[in-house]
mmCIF file of C-alpha atoms in Angstrom:
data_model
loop_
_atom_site.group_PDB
_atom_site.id
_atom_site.type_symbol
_atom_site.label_atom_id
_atom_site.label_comp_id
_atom_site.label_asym_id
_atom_site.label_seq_id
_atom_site.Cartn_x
_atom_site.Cartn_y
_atom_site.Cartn_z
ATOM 1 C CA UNK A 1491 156.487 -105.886 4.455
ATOM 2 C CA UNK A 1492 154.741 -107.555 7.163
ATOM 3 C CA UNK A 1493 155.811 -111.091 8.481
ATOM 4 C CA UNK A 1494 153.414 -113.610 9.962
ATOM 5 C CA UNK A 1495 155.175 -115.728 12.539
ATOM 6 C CA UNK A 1496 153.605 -119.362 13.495
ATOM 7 C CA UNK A 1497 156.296 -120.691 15.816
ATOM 8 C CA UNK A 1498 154.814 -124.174 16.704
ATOM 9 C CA UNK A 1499 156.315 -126.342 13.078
ATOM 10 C CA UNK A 1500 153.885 -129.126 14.699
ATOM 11 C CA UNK A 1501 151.245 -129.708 16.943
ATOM 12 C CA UNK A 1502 149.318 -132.878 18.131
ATOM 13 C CA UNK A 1503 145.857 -133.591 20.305
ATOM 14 C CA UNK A 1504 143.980 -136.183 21.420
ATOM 15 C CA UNK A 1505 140.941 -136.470 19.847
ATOM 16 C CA UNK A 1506 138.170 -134.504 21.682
ATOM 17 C CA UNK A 1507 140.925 -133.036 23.693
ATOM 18 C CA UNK A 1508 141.232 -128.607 22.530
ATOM 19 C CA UNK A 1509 144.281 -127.263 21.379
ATOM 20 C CA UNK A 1510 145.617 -123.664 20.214
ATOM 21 C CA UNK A 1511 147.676 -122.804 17.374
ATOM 22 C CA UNK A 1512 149.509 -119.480 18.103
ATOM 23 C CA UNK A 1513 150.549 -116.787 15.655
ATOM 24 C CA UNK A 1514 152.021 -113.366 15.846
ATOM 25 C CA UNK A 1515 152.634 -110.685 13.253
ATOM 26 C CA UNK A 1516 153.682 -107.600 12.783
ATOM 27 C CA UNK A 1517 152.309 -104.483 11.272
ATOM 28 C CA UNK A 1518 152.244 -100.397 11.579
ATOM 29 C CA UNK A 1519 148.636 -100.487 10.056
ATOM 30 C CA UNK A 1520 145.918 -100.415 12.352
ATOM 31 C CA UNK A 1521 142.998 -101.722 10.043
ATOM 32 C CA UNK A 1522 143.710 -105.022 8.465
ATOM 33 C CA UNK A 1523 142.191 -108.973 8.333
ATOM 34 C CA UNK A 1524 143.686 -111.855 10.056
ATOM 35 C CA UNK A 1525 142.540 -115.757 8.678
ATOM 36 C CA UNK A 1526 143.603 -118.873 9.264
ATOM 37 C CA UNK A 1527 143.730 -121.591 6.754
ATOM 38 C CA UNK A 1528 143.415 -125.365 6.516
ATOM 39 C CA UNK A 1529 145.161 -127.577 4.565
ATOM 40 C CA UNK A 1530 144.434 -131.450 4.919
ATOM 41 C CA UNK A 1531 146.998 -134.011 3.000
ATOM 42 C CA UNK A 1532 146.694 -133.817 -0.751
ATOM 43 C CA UNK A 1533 143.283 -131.497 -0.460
ATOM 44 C CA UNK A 1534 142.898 -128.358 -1.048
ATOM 45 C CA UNK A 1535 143.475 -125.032 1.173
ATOM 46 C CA UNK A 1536 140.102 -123.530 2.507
ATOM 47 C CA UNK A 1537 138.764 -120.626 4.938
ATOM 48 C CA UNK A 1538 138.750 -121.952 8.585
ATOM 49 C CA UNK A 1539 137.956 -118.382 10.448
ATOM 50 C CA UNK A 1540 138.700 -114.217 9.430
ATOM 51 C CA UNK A 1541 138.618 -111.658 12.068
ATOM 52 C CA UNK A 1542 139.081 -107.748 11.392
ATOM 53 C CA UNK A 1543 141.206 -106.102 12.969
ATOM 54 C CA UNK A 1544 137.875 -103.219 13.886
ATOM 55 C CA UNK A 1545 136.488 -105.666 15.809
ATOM 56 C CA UNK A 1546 137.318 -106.103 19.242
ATOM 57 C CA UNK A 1547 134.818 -109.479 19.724
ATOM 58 C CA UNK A 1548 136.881 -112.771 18.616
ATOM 59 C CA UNK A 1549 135.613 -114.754 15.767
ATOM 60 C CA UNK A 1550 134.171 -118.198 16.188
ATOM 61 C CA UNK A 1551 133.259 -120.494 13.846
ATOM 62 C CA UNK A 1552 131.308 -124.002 15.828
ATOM 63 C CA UNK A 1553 134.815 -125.864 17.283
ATOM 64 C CA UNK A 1554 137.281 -123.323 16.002
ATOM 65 C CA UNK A 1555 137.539 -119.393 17.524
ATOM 66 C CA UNK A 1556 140.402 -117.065 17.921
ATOM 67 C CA UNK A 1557 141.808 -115.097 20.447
ATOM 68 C CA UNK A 1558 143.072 -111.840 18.929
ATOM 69 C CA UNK A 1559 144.831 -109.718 20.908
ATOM 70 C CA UNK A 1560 145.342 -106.332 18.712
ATOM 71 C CA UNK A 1561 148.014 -104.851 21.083
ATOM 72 C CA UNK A 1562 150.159 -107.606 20.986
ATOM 73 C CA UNK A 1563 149.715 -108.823 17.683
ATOM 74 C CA UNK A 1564 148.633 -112.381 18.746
ATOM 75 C CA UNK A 1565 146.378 -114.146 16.651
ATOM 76 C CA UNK A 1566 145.958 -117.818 17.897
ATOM 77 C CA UNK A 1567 143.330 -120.393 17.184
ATOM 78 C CA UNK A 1568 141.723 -122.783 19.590
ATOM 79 C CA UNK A 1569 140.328 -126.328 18.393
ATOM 80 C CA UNK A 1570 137.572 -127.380 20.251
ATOM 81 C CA UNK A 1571 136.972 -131.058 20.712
ATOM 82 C CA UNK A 1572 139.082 -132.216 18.130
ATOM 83 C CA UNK A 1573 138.388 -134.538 15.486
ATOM 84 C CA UNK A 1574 140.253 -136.657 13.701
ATOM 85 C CA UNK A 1575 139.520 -134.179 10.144
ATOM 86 C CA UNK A 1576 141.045 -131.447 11.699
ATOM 87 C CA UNK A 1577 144.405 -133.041 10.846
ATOM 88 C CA UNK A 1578 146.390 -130.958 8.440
ATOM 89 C CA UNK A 1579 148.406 -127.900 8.110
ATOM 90 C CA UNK A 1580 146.823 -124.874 9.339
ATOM 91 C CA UNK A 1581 148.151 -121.143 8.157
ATOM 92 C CA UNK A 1582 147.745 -117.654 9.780
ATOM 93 C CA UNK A 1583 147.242 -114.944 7.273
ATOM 94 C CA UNK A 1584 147.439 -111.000 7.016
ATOM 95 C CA UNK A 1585 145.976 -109.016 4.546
ATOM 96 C CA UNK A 1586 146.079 -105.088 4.959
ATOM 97 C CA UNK A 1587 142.547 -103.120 4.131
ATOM 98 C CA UNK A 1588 144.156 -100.524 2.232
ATOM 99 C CA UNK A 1589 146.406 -102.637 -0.104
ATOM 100 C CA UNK A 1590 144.338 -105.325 -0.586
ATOM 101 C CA UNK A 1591 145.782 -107.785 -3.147
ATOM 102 C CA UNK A 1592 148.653 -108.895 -1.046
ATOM 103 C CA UNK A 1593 148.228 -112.140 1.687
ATOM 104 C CA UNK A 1594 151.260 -112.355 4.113
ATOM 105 C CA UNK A 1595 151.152 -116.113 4.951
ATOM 106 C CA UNK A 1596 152.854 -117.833 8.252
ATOM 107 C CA UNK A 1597 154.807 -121.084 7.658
ATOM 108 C CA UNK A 1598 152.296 -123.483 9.116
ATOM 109 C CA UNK A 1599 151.878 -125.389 11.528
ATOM 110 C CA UNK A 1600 151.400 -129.276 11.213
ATOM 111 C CA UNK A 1601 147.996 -130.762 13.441
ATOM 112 C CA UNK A 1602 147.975 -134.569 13.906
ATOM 113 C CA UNK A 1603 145.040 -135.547 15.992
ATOM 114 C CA UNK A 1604 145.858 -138.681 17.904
ATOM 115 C CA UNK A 1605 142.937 -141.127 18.348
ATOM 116 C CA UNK B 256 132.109 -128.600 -11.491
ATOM 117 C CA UNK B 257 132.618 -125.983 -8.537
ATOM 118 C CA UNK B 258 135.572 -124.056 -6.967
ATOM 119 C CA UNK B 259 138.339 -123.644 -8.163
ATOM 120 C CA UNK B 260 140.356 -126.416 -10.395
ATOM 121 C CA UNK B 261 143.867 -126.793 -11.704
ATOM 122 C CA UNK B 262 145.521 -129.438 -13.944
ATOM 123 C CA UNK B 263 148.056 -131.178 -14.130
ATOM 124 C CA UNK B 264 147.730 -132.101 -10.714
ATOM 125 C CA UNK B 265 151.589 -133.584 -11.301
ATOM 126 C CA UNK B 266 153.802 -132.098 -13.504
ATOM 127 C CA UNK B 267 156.965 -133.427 -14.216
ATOM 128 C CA UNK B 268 159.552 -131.581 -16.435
ATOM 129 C CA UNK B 269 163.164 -131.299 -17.862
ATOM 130 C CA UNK B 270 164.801 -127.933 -17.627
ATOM 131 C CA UNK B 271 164.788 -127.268 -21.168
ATOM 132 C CA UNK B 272 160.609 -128.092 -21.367
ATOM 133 C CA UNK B 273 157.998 -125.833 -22.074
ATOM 134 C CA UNK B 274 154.741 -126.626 -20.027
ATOM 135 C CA UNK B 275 151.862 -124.829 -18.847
ATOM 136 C CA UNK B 276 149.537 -124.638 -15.755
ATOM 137 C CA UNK B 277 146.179 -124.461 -16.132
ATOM 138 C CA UNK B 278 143.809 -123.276 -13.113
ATOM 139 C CA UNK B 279 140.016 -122.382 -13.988
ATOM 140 C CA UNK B 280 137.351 -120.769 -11.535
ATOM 141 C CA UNK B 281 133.402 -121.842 -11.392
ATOM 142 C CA UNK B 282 132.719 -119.198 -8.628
ATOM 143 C CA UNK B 283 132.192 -115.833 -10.357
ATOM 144 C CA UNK B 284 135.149 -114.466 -9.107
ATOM 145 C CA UNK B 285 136.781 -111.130 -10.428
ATOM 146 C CA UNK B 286 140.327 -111.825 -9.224
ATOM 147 C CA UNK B 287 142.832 -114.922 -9.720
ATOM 148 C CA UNK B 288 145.944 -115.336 -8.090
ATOM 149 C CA UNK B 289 149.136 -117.899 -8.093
ATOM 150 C CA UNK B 290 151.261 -119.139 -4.991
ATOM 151 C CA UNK B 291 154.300 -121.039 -5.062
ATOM 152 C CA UNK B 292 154.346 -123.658 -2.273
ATOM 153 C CA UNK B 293 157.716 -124.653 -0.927
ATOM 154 C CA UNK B 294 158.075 -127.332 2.362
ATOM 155 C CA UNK B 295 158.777 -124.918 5.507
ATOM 156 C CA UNK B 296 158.518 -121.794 3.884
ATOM 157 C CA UNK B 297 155.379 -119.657 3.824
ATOM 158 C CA UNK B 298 153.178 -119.207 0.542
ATOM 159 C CA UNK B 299 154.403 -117.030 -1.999
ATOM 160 C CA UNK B 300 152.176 -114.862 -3.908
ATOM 161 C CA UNK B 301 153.824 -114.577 -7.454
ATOM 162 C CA UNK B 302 150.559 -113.135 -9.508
ATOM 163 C CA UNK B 303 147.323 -111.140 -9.163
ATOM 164 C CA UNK B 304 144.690 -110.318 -12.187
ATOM 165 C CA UNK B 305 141.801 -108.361 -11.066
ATOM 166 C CA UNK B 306 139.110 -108.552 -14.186
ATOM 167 C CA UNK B 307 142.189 -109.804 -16.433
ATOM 168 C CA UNK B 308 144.259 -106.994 -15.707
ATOM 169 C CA UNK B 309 147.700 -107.580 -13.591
ATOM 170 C CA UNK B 310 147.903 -105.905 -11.248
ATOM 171 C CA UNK B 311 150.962 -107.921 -8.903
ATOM 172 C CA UNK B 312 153.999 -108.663 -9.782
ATOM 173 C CA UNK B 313 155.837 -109.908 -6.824
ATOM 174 C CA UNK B 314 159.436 -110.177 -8.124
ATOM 175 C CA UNK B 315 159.215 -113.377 -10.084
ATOM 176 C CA UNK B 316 161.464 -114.930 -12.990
ATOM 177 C CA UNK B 317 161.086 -114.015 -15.973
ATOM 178 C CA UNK B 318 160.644 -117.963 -16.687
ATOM 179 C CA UNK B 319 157.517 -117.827 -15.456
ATOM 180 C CA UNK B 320 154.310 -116.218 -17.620
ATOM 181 C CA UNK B 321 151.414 -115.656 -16.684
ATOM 182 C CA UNK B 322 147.634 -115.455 -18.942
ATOM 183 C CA UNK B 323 144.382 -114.491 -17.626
ATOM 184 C CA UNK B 324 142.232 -114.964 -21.004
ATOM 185 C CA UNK B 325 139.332 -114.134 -19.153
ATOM 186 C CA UNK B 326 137.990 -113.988 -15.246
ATOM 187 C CA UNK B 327 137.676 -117.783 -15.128
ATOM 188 C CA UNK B 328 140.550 -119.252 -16.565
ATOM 189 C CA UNK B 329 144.384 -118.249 -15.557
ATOM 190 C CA UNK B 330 147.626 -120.033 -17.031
ATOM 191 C CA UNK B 331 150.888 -120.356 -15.992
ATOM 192 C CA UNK B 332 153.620 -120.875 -18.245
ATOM 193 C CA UNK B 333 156.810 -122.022 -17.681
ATOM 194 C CA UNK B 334 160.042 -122.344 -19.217
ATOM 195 C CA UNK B 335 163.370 -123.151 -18.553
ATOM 196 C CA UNK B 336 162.969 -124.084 -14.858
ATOM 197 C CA UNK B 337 165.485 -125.022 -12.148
ATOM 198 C CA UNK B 338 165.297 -127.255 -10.288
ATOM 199 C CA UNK B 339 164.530 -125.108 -7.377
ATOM 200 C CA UNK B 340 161.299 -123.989 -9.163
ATOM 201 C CA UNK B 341 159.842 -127.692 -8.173
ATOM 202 C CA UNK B 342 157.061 -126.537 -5.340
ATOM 203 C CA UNK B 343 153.459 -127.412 -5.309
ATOM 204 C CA UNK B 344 151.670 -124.286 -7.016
ATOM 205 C CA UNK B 345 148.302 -123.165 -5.968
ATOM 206 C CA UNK B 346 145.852 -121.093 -8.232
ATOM 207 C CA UNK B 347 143.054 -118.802 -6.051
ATOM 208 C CA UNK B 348 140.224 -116.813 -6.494
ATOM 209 C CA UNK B 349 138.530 -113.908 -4.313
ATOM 210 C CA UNK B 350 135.403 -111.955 -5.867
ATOM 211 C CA UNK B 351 137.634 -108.594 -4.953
ATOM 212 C CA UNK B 352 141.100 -107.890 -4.545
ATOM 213 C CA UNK B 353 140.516 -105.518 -1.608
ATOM 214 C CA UNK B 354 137.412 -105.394 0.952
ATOM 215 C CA UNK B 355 135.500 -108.143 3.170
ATOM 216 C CA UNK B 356 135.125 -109.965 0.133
ATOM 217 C CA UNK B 357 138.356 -111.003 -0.798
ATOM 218 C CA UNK B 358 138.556 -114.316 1.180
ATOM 219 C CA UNK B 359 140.585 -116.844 -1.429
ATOM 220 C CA UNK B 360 139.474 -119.856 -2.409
ATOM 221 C CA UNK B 361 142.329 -122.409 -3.887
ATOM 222 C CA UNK B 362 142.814 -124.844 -5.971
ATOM 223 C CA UNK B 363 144.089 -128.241 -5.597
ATOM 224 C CA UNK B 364 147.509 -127.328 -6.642
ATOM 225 C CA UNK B 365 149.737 -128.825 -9.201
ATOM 226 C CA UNK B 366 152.876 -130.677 -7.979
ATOM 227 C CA UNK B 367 155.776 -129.407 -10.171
ATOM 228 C CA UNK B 368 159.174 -131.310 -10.584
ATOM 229 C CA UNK B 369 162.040 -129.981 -12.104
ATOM 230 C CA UNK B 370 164.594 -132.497 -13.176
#
């Protein structure tokens, strides 16, 4: 099975500072989708930013973009002028093309933002 | 009310209880899903039902049963717990199991404690 790594347990900024979240994983496929997830205290989980794997350009989404790096199976995310909402957990996440119904989830990594 | 929604949001229970999880989807989604939540571990997928059909089983108890009456509601039941089974549990929803379209959207969660 594949394993998604996310070796920082916790993180902190300073507000409008930028910081990255890294995760690795590992895989034999070669077409596959890479997220990462936030979830604030006592709220729900939602989409932050996807990239596929086909696609060489990194993803951005207004403060947040990734830097995937395919060959070494690095997936991190950088927080652009932080704000104090960006506090929470944050996930990396794997899901294969072909199989589909299965997510491979990191272990998270805690974001205070410090004001 | 939109997205997805679960209830309880707190759950307490004795080992012996029966109780049930309820997580309903206002999103038009095809598939439904349940993760099991546990502090410094990543998210376990325990369930998939694509159109009401299961199609995942990831290894779990037979303790735990789960009902997809239709695409927009999805139960969990549960039944002589351990204590060990206490973990928030998220409910999610993709319109596909495979394909760019199966970003999940979660639920709230429902705190479970098993006395």
């Amino acid at each position: 099975a594949q394993t998604v790594t996310q070796s920082q347990p916790e993180m902190s900024v300073q507000e409008a500072e930028t910081v990255t979240l890294s995760c690795t994983y590992d895989t034999s496929e070669s077409d596959y989708y890479l997220f990462w997830y936030k979830q604030p205290p006592s709220r729900q989980m939602i989409l932050v930013i996807r990239q596929e794997a086909y696609k060489q350009q990194n993803a951005t989404e207004n403060r947040f973009s990734v830097n995937f790096q395919k060959a070494a199976k690095s997936f991190s995310l950088k927080i652009s002028d932080s704000q104090l909402g960006d506090a929470a957990m944050y996930f990396c996440a794997y899901r294969s093309a072909s199989t589909g119904n299965q997510f491979y989830f990191g272990t998270g990594t805690s974001l205070t933002v410090i004001p | 009310e939109t997205g997805v929604t679960q209830t309880p949001r707190h759950l307490v229970m004795g080992m012996t209880n029966k109780k049930s999880l309820k997580c309903e989807q206002h999103l038009g989604h095809n598939a439904m899903y349940w993760y099991k939540q546990s502090a410094k571990k990543p998210l376990e997928l325990m369930f998939v039902y694509s159109l009401e059909e299961r199609v995942e089983n990831n290894s779990v108890p037979s303790r735990f049963s789960p009902e997809c009456p239709n695409s927009s509601h999805l139960f969990l039941h549960l039944h002589t717990l351990q204590p060990e089974d206490s973990a928030l549990y998220l409910c999610a929803s993709s319109r596909e199991t495979s394909g760019y379209y199966n970003e999940q959207f979660f639920g709230p969660g429902t705190r479970l404690t098993v006395l």
